[in-house]
């Protein structure tokens, strides 16, 4: 990771000064929960004003650049919100809190068949286009939706 001023400047440029300052408060208040890291991707939940916490994903470059970010909050689709700022600030100040995430395939391999079916049905009910991926048996994937 780069020097402290360098990375904080990157965070400020990415989210803007207002979101950066609010992200600092969120870190101090312990609102970032379940931080994980898989390679260059950081994931965490961040408790905002809503009842349920927001999901945050950040992809870092090999040079500690911020390549892409996303948050499920109303302002976070471009990844430039206070929740993203909070996750990046926690990563910068306490990278040891980001537990390495096991590969998804390894996690799913431990699940029981009926739990996997239940998960897939929940996913399809939320994202109906996923049914094409489940139903289509061609190795190249489903036909394009449109």
Coordinates of C-alpha atoms in Angstrom, one line a residue:
X1 CA 0.0 0.0 0.0
X2 CA 1.2 3.5 -0.7
X3 CA 2.1 6.1 1.9
X4 CA -0.7 7.4 4.1
X5 CA -1.2 10.8 2.4
X6 CA -1.2 9.2 -1.1
X7 CA -4.0 6.7 -0.4
X8 CA -6.2 9.2 1.5
X9 CA -5.8 11.6 -1.4
X10 CA -7.0 8.8 -3.7
X11 CA -10.0 8.2 -1.5
X12 CA -10.8 11.9 -1.4
X13 CA -10.6 12.2 -5.2
X14 CA -12.8 9.1 -5.7
X15 CA -15.6 9.9 -3.3
X16 CA -15.3 13.7 -2.9
X17 CA -14.7 15.7 0.3
X18 CA -18.2 15.5 1.8
X19 CA -18.4 11.7 1.4
X20 CA -14.9 11.3 2.7
X21 CA -15.6 13.2 5.9
X22 CA -18.8 11.3 6.5
X23 CA -16.9 8.0 5.8
X24 CA -14.5 9.0 8.6
X25 CA -17.4 9.3 11.0
X26 CA -18.8 5.9 9.9
X27 CA -15.4 4.3 10.6
X28 CA -15.1 5.9 14.0
X29 CA -18.7 4.8 14.9
X30 CA -17.9 1.2 13.8
X31 CA -20.4 1.1 11.0
X32 CA -18.3 -1.1 8.7
X33 CA -19.1 -4.7 9.4
X34 CA -17.9 -8.0 8.1
X35 CA -15.0 -6.7 6.0
X36 CA -13.5 -9.3 3.7
X37 CA -10.9 -9.3 0.9
X38 CA -10.7 -11.6 -2.1
X39 CA -7.6 -10.7 -4.0
X40 CA -7.9 -7.1 -5.0
X41 CA -11.6 -6.9 -4.1
X42 CA -12.8 -5.5 -0.8
X43 CA -16.3 -6.3 0.4
X44 CA -18.1 -5.2 3.5
X45 CA -21.5 -4.2 5.0
X46 CA -21.9 -0.6 6.1
X47 CA -24.7 0.5 8.4
X48 CA -26.2 3.7 7.1
X49 CA -29.6 5.3 7.9
X50 CA -31.6 2.3 6.5
X51 CA -32.6 -0.6 8.7
X52 CA -30.5 -3.0 6.7
X53 CA -26.8 -2.3 6.0
X54 CA -25.6 -1.5 2.6
X55 CA -23.3 -3.8 0.6
X56 CA -20.1 -2.3 -0.6
X57 CA -17.6 -3.7 -3.1
X58 CA -14.3 -2.0 -4.1
X59 CA -11.8 -3.3 -6.7
X60 CA -8.3 -2.0 -6.2
X61 CA -5.6 -1.9 -8.8
X62 CA -2.1 -3.5 -8.3
X63 CA -0.8 0.0 -7.6
X64 CA -3.5 0.6 -4.9
X65 CA -5.6 2.7 -7.3
X66 CA -9.3 2.5 -6.9
X67 CA -10.5 0.8 -10.1
X68 CA -14.2 0.4 -9.4
X69 CA -16.6 0.6 -6.5
X70 CA -20.3 -0.1 -5.9
X71 CA -22.7 0.3 -3.0
X72 CA -26.3 -0.7 -2.7
X73 CA -27.3 2.7 -1.2
X74 CA -29.3 5.1 -3.3
X75 CA -26.2 7.2 -4.1
X76 CA -23.8 4.4 -4.4
X77 CA -24.3 2.9 -7.9
X78 CA -21.2 4.8 -9.1
X79 CA -19.4 3.8 -6.0
X80 CA -18.7 7.4 -4.8
X81 CA -20.6 7.5 -1.5
X82 CA -19.8 7.7 2.2
X83 CA -20.1 4.0 2.6
X84 CA -17.4 3.3 0.0
X85 CA -15.3 6.0 1.7
X86 CA -15.8 4.2 5.1
X87 CA -14.7 0.8 3.7
X88 CA -11.7 2.3 2.0
X89 CA -10.7 4.2 5.1
X90 CA -11.0 1.1 7.2
X91 CA -8.9 -0.8 4.7
X92 CA -6.3 1.9 4.8
X93 CA -6.1 2.2 8.5
X94 CA -6.8 -1.4 9.5
X95 CA -6.1 -3.8 6.6
X96 CA -5.8 -6.7 9.1
X97 CA -9.6 -6.4 9.7
X98 CA -10.3 -7.6 6.2
X99 CA -10.4 -11.4 6.5
X100 CA -9.4 -13.3 3.3
X101 CA -12.6 -14.6 1.7
X102 CA -12.6 -18.2 0.6
X103 CA -13.4 -18.7 -3.1
X104 CA -17.1 -18.8 -3.7
X105 CA -16.9 -22.3 -5.3
X106 CA -15.3 -23.7 -2.2
X107 CA -18.0 -22.2 0.0
X108 CA -20.8 -23.5 -2.2
X109 CA -19.2 -27.0 -2.3
X110 CA -19.9 -27.3 1.5
X111 CA -23.6 -26.5 1.1
X112 CA -26.3 -29.2 1.1
X113 CA -28.2 -29.6 -2.2
X114 CA -31.5 -28.4 -0.7
X115 CA -29.8 -25.2 0.6
X116 CA -28.3 -24.6 -2.8
X117 CA -31.7 -25.0 -4.4
X118 CA -33.3 -22.6 -2.0
X119 CA -30.5 -20.1 -2.6
X120 CA -31.0 -20.3 -6.4
X121 CA -34.7 -19.9 -6.1
X122 CA -34.3 -16.8 -4.0
X123 CA -31.8 -15.4 -6.5
X124 CA -34.1 -16.1 -9.4
X125 CA -37.1 -14.5 -7.6
X126 CA -35.0 -11.3 -7.2
X127 CA -33.3 -11.4 -10.6
X128 CA -35.7 -13.3 -13.0
X129 CA -33.2 -13.2 -15.9
X130 CA -31.0 -15.7 -13.9
X131 CA -33.6 -18.4 -14.7
X132 CA -32.1 -18.4 -18.2
X133 CA -28.7 -19.4 -16.8
X134 CA -30.3 -22.2 -14.8
X135 CA -32.6 -23.5 -17.5
X136 CA -30.3 -23.3 -20.5
X137 CA -28.0 -26.3 -20.8
X138 CA -25.7 -25.1 -23.6
X139 CA -22.1 -24.7 -22.3
X140 CA -21.8 -21.3 -23.9
X141 CA -24.5 -19.9 -21.6
X142 CA -28.0 -18.6 -22.0
X143 CA -29.4 -16.9 -25.1
X144 CA -29.2 -13.1 -24.8
X145 CA -32.2 -11.6 -23.1
X146 CA -33.9 -8.7 -24.7

